[in-house]
GROMACS .gro file of C-alpha atoms in nm:
model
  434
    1UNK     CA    1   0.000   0.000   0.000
    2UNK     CA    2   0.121   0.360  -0.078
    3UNK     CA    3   0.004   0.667  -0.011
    4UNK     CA    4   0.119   1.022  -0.100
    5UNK     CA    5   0.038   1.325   0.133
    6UNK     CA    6   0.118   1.682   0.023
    7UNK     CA    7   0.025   1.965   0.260
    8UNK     CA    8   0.130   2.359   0.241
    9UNK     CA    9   0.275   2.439   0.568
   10UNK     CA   10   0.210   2.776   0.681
   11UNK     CA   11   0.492   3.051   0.814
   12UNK     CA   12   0.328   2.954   1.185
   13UNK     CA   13   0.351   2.572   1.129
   14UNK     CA   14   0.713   2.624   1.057
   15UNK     CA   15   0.802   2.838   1.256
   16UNK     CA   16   0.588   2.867   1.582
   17UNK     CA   17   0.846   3.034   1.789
   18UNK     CA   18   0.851   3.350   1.527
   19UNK     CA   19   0.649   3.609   1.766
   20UNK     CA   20   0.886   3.573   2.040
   21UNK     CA   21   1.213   3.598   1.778
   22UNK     CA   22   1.065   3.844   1.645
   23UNK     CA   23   1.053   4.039   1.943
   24UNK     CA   24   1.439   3.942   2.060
   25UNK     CA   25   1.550   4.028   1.742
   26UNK     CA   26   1.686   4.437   1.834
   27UNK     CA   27   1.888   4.322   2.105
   28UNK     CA   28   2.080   4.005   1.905
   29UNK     CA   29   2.136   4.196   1.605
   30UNK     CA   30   2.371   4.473   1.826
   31UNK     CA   31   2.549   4.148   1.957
   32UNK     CA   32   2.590   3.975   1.636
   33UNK     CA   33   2.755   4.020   1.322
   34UNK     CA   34   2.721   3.771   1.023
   35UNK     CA   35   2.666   3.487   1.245
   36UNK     CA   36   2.947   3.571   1.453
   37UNK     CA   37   2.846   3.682   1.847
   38UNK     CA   38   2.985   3.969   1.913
   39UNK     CA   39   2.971   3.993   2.287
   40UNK     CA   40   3.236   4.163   2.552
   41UNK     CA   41   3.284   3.841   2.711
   42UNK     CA   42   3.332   3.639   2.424
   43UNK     CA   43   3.568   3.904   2.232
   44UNK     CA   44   3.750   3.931   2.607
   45UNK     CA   45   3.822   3.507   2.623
   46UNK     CA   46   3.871   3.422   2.252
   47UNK     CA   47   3.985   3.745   2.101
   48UNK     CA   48   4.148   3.556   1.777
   49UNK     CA   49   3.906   3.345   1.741
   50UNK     CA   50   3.623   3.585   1.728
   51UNK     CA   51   3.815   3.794   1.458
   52UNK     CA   52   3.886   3.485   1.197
   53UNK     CA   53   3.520   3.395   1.282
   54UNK     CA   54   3.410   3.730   1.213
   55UNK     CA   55   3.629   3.785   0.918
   56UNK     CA   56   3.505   3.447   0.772
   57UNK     CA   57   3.821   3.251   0.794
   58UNK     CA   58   3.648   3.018   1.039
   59UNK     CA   59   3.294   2.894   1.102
   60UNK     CA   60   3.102   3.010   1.356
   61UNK     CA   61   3.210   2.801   1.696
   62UNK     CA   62   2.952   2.701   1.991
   63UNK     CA   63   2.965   2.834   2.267
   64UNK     CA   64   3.079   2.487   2.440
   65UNK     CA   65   3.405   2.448   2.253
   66UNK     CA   66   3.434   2.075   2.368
   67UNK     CA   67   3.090   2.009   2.153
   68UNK     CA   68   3.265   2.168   1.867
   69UNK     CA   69   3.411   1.859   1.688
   70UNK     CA   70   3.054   1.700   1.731
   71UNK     CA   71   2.970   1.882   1.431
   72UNK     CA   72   2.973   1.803   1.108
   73UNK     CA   73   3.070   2.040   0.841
   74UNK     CA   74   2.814   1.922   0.602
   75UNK     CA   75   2.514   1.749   0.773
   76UNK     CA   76   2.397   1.471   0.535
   77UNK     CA   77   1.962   1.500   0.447
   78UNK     CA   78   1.756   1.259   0.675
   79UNK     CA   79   1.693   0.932   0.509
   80UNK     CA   80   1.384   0.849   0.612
   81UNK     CA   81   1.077   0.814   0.442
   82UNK     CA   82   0.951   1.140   0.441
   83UNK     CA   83   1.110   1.495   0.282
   84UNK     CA   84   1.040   1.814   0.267
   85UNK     CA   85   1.070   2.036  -0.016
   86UNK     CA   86   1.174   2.468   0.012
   87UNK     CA   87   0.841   2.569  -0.061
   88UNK     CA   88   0.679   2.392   0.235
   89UNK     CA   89   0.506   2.113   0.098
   90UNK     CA   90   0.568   1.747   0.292
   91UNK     CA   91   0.535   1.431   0.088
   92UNK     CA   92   0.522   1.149   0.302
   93UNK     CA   93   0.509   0.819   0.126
   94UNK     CA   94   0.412   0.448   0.325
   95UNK     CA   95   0.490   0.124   0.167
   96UNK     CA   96   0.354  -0.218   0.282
   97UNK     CA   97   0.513  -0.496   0.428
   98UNK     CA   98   0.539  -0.711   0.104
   99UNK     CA   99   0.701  -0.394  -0.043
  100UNK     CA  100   0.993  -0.386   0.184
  101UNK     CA  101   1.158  -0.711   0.007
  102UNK     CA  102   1.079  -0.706  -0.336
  103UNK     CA  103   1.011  -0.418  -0.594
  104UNK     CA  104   0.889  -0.443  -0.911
  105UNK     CA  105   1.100  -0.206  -1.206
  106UNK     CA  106   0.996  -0.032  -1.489
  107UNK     CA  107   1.051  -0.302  -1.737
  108UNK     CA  108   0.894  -0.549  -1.510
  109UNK     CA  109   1.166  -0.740  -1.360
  110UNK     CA  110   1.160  -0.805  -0.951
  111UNK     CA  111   1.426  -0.644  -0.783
  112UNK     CA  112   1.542  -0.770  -0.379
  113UNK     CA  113   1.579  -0.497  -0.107
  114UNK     CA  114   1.933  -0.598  -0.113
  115UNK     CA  115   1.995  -0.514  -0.445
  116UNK     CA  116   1.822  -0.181  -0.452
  117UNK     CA  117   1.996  -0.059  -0.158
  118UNK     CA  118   2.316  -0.191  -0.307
  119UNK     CA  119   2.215   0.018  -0.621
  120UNK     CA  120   2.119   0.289  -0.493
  121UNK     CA  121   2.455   0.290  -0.203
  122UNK     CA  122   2.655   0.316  -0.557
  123UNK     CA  123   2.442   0.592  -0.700
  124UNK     CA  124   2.527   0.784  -0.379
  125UNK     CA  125   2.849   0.695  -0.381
  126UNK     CA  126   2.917   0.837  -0.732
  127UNK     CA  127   2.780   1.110  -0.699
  128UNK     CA  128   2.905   1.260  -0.359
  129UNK     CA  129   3.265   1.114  -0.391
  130UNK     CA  130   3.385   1.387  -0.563
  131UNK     CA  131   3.270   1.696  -0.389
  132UNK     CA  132   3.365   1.511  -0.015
  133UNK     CA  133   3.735   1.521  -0.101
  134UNK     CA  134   3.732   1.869  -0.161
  135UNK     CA  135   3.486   1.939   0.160
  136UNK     CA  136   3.730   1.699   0.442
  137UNK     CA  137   4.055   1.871   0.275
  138UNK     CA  138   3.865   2.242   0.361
  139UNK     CA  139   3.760   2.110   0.676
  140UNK     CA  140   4.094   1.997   0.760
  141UNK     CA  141   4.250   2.327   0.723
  142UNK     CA  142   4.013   2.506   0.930
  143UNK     CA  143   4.035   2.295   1.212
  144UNK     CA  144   4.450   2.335   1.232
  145UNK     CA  145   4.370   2.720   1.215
  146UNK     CA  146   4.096   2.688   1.469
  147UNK     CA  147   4.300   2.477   1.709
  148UNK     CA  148   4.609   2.712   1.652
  149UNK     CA  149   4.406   3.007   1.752
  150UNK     CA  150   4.272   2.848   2.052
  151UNK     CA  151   4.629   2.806   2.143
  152UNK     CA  152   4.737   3.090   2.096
  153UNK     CA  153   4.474   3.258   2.299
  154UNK     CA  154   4.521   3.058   2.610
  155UNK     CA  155   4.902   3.142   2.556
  156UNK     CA  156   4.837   3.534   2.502
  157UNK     CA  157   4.692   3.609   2.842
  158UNK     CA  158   5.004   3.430   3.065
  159UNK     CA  159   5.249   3.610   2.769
  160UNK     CA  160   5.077   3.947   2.895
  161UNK     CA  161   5.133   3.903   3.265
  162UNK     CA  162   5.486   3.815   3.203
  163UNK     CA  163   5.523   4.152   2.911
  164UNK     CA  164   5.346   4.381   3.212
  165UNK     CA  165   5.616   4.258   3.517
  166UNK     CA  166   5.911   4.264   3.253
  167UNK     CA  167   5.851   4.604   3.200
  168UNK     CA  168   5.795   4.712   3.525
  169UNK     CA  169   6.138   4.561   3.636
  170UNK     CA  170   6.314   4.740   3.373
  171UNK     CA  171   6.061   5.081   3.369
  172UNK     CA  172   6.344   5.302   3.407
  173UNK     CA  173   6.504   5.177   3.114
  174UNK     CA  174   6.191   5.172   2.862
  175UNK     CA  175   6.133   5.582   2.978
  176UNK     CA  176   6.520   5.610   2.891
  177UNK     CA  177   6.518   5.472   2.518
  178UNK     CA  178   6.125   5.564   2.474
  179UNK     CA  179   6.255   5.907   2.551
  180UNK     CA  180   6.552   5.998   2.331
  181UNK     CA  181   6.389   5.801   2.043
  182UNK     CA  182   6.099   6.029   2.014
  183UNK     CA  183   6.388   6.325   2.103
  184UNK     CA  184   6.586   6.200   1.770
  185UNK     CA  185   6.291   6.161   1.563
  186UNK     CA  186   6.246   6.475   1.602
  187UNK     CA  187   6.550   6.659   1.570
  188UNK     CA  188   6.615   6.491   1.221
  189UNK     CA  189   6.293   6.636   1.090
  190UNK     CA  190   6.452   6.970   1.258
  191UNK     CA  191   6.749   6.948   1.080
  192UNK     CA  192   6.575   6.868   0.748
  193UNK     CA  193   6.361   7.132   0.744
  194UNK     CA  194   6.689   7.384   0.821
  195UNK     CA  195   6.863   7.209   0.570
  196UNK     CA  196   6.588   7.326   0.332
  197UNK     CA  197   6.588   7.678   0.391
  198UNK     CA  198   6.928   7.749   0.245
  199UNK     CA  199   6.945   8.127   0.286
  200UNK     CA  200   6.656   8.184   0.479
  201UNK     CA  201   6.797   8.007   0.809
  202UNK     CA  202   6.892   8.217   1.128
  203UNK     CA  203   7.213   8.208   1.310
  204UNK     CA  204   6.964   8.228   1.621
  205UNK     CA  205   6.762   7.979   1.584
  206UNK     CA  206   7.042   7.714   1.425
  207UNK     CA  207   7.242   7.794   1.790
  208UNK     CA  208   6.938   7.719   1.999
  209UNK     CA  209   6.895   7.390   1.841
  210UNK     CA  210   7.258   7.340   1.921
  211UNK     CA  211   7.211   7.410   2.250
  212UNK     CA  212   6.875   7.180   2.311
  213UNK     CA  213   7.069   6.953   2.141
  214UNK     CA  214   7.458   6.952   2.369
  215UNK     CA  215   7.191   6.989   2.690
  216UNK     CA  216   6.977   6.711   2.593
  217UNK     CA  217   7.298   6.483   2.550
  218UNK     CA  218   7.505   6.584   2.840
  219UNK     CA  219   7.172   6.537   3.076
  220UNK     CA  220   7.124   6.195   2.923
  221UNK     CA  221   7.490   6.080   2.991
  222UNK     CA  222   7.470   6.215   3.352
  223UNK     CA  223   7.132   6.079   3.459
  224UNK     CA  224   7.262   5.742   3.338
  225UNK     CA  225   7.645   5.792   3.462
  226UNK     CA  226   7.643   5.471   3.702
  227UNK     CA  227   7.586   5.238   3.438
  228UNK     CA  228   7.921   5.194   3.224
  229UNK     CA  229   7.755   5.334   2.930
  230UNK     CA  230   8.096   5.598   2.851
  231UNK     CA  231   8.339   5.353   2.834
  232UNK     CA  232   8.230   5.185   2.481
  233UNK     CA  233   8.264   5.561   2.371
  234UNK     CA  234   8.628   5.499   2.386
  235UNK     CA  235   8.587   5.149   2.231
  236UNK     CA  236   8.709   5.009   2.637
  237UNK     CA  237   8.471   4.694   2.707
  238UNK     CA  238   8.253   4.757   3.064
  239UNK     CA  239   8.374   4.683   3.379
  240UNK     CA  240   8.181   4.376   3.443
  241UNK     CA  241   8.030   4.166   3.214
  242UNK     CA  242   7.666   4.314   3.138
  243UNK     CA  243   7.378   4.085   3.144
  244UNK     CA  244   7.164   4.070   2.825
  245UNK     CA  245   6.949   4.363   2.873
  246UNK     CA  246   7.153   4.595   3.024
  247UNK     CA  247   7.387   4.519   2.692
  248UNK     CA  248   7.119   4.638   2.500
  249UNK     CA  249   7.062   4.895   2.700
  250UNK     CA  250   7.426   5.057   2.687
  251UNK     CA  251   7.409   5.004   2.324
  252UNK     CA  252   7.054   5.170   2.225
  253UNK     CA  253   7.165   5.481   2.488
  254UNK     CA  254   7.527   5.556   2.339
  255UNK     CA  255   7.371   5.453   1.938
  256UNK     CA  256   7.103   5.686   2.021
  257UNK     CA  257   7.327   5.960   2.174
  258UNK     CA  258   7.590   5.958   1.906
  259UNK     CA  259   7.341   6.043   1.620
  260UNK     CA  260   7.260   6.293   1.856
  261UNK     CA  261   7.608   6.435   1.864
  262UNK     CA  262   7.636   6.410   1.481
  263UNK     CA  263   7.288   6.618   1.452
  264UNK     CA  264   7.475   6.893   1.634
  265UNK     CA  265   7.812   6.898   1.420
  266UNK     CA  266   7.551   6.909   1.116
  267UNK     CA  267   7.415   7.256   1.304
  268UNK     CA  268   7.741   7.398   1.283
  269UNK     CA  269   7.768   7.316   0.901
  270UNK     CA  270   7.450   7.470   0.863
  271UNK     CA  271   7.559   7.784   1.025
  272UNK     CA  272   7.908   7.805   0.834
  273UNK     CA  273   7.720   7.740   0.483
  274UNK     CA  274   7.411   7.976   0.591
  275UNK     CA  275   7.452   8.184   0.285
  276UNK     CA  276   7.542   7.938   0.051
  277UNK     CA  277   7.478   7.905  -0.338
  278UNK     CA  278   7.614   7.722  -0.558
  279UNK     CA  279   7.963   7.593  -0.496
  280UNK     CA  280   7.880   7.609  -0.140
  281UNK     CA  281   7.596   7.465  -0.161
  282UNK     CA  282   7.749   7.209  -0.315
  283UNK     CA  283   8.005   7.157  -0.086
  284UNK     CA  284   7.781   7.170   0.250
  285UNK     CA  285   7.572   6.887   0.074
  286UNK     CA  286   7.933   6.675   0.076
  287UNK     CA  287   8.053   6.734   0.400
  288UNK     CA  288   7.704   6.660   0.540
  289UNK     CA  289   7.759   6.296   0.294
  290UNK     CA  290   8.089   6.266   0.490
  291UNK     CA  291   7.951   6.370   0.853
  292UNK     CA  292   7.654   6.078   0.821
  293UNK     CA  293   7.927   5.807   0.668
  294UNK     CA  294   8.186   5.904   0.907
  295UNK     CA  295   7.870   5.822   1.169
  296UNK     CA  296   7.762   5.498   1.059
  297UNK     CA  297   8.144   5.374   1.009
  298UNK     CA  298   8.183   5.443   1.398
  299UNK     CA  299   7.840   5.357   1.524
  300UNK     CA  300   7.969   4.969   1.355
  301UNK     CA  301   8.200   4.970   1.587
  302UNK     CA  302   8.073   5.122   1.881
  303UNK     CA  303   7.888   4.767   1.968
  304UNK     CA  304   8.192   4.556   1.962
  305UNK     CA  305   8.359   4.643   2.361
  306UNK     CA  306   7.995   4.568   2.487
  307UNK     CA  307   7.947   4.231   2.295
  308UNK     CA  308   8.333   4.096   2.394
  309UNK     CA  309   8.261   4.159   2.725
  310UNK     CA  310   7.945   3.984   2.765
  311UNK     CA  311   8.058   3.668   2.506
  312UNK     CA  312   8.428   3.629   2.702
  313UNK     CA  313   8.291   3.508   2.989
  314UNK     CA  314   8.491   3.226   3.173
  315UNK     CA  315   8.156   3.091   3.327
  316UNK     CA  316   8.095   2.922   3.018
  317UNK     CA  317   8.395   2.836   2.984
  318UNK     CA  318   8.747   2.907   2.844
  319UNK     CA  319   8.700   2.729   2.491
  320UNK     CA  320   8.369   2.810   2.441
  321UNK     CA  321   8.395   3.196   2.520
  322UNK     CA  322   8.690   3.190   2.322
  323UNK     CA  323   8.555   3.029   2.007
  324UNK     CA  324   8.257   3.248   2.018
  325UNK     CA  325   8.415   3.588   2.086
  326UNK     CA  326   8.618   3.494   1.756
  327UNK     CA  327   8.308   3.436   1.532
  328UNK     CA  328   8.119   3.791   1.666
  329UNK     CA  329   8.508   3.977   1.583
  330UNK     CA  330   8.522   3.779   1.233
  331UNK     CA  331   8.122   3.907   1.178
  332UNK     CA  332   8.183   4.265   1.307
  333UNK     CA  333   8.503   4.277   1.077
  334UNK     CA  334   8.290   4.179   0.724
  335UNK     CA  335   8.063   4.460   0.788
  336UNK     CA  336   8.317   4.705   0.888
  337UNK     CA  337   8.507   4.693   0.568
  338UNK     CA  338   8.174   4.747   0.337
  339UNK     CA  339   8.175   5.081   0.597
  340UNK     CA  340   8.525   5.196   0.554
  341UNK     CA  341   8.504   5.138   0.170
  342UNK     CA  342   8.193   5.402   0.222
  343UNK     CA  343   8.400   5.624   0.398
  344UNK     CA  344   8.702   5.626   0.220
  345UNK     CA  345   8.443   5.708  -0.134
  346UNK     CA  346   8.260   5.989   0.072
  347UNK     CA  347   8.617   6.149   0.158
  348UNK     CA  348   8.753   6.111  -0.225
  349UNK     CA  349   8.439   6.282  -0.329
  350UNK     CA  350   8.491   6.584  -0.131
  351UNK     CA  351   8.850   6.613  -0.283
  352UNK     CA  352   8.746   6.669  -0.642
  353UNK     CA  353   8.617   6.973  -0.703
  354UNK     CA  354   8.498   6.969  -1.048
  355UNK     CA  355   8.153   6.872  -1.121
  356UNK     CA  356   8.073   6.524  -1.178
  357UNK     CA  357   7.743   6.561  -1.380
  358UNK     CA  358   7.823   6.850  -1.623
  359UNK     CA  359   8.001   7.154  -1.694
  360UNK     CA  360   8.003   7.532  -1.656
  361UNK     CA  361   7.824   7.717  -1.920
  362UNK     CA  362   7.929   7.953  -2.143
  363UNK     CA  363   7.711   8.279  -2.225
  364UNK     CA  364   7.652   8.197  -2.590
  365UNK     CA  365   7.488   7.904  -2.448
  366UNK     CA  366   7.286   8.019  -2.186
  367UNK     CA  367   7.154   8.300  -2.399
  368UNK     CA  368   7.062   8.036  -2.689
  369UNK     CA  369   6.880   7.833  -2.403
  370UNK     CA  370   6.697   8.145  -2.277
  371UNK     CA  371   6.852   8.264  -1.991
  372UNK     CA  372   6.595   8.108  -1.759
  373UNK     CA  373   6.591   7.827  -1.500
  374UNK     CA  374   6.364   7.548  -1.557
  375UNK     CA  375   6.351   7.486  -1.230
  376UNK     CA  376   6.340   7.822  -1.019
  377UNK     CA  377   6.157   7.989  -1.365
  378UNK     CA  378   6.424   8.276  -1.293
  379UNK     CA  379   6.744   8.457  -1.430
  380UNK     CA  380   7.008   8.128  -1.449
  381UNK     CA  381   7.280   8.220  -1.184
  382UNK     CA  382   7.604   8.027  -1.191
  383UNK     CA  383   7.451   7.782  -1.533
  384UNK     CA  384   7.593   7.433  -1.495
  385UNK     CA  385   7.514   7.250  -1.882
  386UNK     CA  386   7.440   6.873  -1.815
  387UNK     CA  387   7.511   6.640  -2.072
  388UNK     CA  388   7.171   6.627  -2.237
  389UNK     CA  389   7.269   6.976  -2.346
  390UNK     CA  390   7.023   7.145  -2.062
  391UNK     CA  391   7.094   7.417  -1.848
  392UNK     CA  392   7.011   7.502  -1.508
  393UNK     CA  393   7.126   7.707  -1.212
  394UNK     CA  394   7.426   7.535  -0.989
  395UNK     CA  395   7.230   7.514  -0.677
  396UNK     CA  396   6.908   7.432  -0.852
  397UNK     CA  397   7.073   7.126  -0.994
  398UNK     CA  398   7.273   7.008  -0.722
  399UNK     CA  399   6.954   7.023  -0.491
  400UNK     CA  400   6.766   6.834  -0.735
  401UNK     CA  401   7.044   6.552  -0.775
  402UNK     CA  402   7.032   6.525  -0.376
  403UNK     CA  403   6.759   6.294  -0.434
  404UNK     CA  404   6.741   6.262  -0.842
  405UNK     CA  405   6.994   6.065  -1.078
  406UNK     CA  406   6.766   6.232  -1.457
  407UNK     CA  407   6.782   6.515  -1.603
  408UNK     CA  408   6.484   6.714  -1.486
  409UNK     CA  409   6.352   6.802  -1.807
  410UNK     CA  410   6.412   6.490  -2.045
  411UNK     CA  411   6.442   6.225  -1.777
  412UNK     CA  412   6.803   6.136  -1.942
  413UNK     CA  413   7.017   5.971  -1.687
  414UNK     CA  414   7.302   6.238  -1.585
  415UNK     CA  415   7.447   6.096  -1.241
  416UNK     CA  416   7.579   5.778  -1.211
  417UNK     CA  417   7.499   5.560  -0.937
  418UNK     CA  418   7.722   5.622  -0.638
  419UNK     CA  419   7.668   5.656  -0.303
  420UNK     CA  420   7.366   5.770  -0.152
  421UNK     CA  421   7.384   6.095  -0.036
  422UNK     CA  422   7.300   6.284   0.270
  423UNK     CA  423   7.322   6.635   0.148
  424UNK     CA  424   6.949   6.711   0.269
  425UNK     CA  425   7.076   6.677   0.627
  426UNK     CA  426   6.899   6.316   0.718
  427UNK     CA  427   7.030   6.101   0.987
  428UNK     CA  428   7.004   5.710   0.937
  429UNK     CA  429   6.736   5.622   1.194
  430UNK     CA  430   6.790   5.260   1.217
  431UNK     CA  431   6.953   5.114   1.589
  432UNK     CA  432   7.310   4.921   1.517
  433UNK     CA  433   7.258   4.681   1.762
  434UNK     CA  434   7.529   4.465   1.704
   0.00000   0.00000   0.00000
């Protein structure tokens, strides 16, 4: 016997518990976002996890994590008699007892149970083998990400604790380097922007930087005078033998504080070239090139007492401290030749005086040019001719190949690549740790 049963199901039937969701629904949609619940607690115990949830990297997890792997990524239909189609309708279907063994096919052969099921189990099989590889390998992937995030957020809060009393052991010292980072940030952008005025700077104002500048160091250097941070100055190892932070420490301070120091001889360039043009300008841009090379060959070395005191020590014993003092001096002496070679080209540079990227010009050719700067769109003072044939004012030119290798008209290539220069007064900001 078989019987068929369609019925429309109405929005109540299926969903009976509508009035009340309905009525909820303000207050869950300000704590939920795409599926993903949004709450202060949740967001405060599984911060990661809540953000690749909420960014869609991850499916949305229970509340009970532990019921989690209960789930199934793709929950297979019900196979039972009855199903239910999208628009609502149920089709129920009930077959006899005599049904359940044999079945008769369309071309009227009898067909077992056993070998229906078998058919249709190979149907099934075809047809979903595909599309499950794909599915576990997705689902596979997830979970590692899921069950990396949910170590790394029972790591992060214990990781905290330990980041909060580290710094409060060493609060002093984070103040200290905090301090005259921000302090050199800012004086480079200082010197830049005096750099850039040329003519328009004051003797005034250039000698109160200097003097900000000697106070700020000297006050440094005495507020930290009990920690052995002068003698690597003099390239004399500590004392004692530092432990690993205060190393760092005496490094960061005297790296810091030497750039410092180099900012201030720069300030006196500036105020010995304050009316420069031209040949002088020229010239102020090289010696400030020879100033910041001259720096970074000496703050190379100015790691090396610290680190051979704190790798020679005998605790570890003879041999060992021996072999790997050796290997940090045969390091440190690799990059200090690439330094000296910088040097020594910065130096040779400042001994030739004629210009390396074109000539002086001659009036004949300035007048057939037009007599005006392309550049500063006034009268050409001092015309240098490149060797694309253009003309241009000295300091116009040698400003503009401060950060330019072309021609600044037809884009020709007029400098050769060389060092980089530091003629716009710039200090290298990065630390030389070791």
């Amino acid at each position: 016997m078989e019987t068929t049963t369609s019925s429309s199901v109405s929005d109540f039937d299926r969903n009976p518990n509508s009035n009340s969701n309905s009525s909820s629904s303000p207050h869950t949609s300000n704590s939920t976002a795409f599926g993903v619940n949004l709450s202060p607690l949740r967001v405060f115990r599984y911060p990661l996890s809540t953000f690749l949830e909420y960014s869609g990297l991850l499916r949305v997890r229970p509340e009970n994590p532990e019921t989690d792997l209960l789930l199934p990524d793709n929950p297979t239909p019900n196979s039972s008699g009855s199903t239910t189609s999208s628009n609502g309708e149920v089709s129920i279907r009930i077959i006899g007892s005599g049904e359940n063994d044999r079945v008769r096919t369309d071309d009227g052969s009898v067909m077992d149970g056993g070998e229906r099921e078998e058919e249709r189990g190979s149907n099934v099989e075809g047809s979903t083998s595909s599309g499950s590889g794909n599915n576990r390998d997705s689902s596979y992937q997830r979970y590692d990400i899921q069950q990396i995030a949910r170590w790394i957020e029972q790591f992060l809060p214990f990781s905290l604790l330990l980041l909060v009393v580290f710094i409060r052991q060493h609060l002093q010292g984070f103040f200290v380097i905090i301090w005259i980072t921000a302090f050199m940030f800012r004086s480079n952008d200082i010197l830049r922007k005096q750099t850039a005025l040329k003519g328009e700077r004051k003797i005034t104002v250039l000698l109160g930087y200097f003097l900000v500048f000697m106070l700020h160091i000297s006050g440094i250097y005495w507020w930290n005078h009990k920690d052995d941070i002068f003698y690597p100055l003099l390239m004399v190892p500590p004392k004692g033998i530092p432990p690993f932070w205060h190393a760092i420490f005496i490094i960061l301070v005297n790296d810091t504080m030497v750039r410092q120091a180099a900012m201030t001889l720069k300030l006196v360039l500036l105020m010995v070239y304050k009316n420069g043009r031209g040949h002088n300008f020229r010239r102020q841009g090289q010696l400030l090139t020879l100033v910041e090379y001259m720096l970074l060959l000496y703050r190379a070395l100015l790691p090396t007492p610290v680190w051979y005191r704190f790798f020679l020590n005998k605790d570890y014993g003879s041999l060992f401290s021996s072999l790997i003092t050796g290997l940090y001096l045969t390091f440190k002496l690799t990059s200090i030749v690439e330094k000296v070679r910088s040097f020594l080209t910065a130096l040779k540079a400042l001994s030739i005086k004629e210009i390396h990227y074109g000539s002086h010009a001659t009036p004949e050719q300035v007048n057939a040019a037009g007599d005006l700067c392309a550049i500063c769109q006034e009268k050409m003072n001092t015309p240098i001719l490149l060797c694309c044939k253009h003309i241009f004012c000295e300091d116009c030119v040698s400003e503009w190949f401060e950060r330019e290798r072309t021609c600044p008209l037809c884009r020709a290539l007029v400098r050769p690549a060389d060092l980089r220069s530091f003629g716009d007064g710039s200090t290298s900001l990065l630390f030389q740790l070791f």
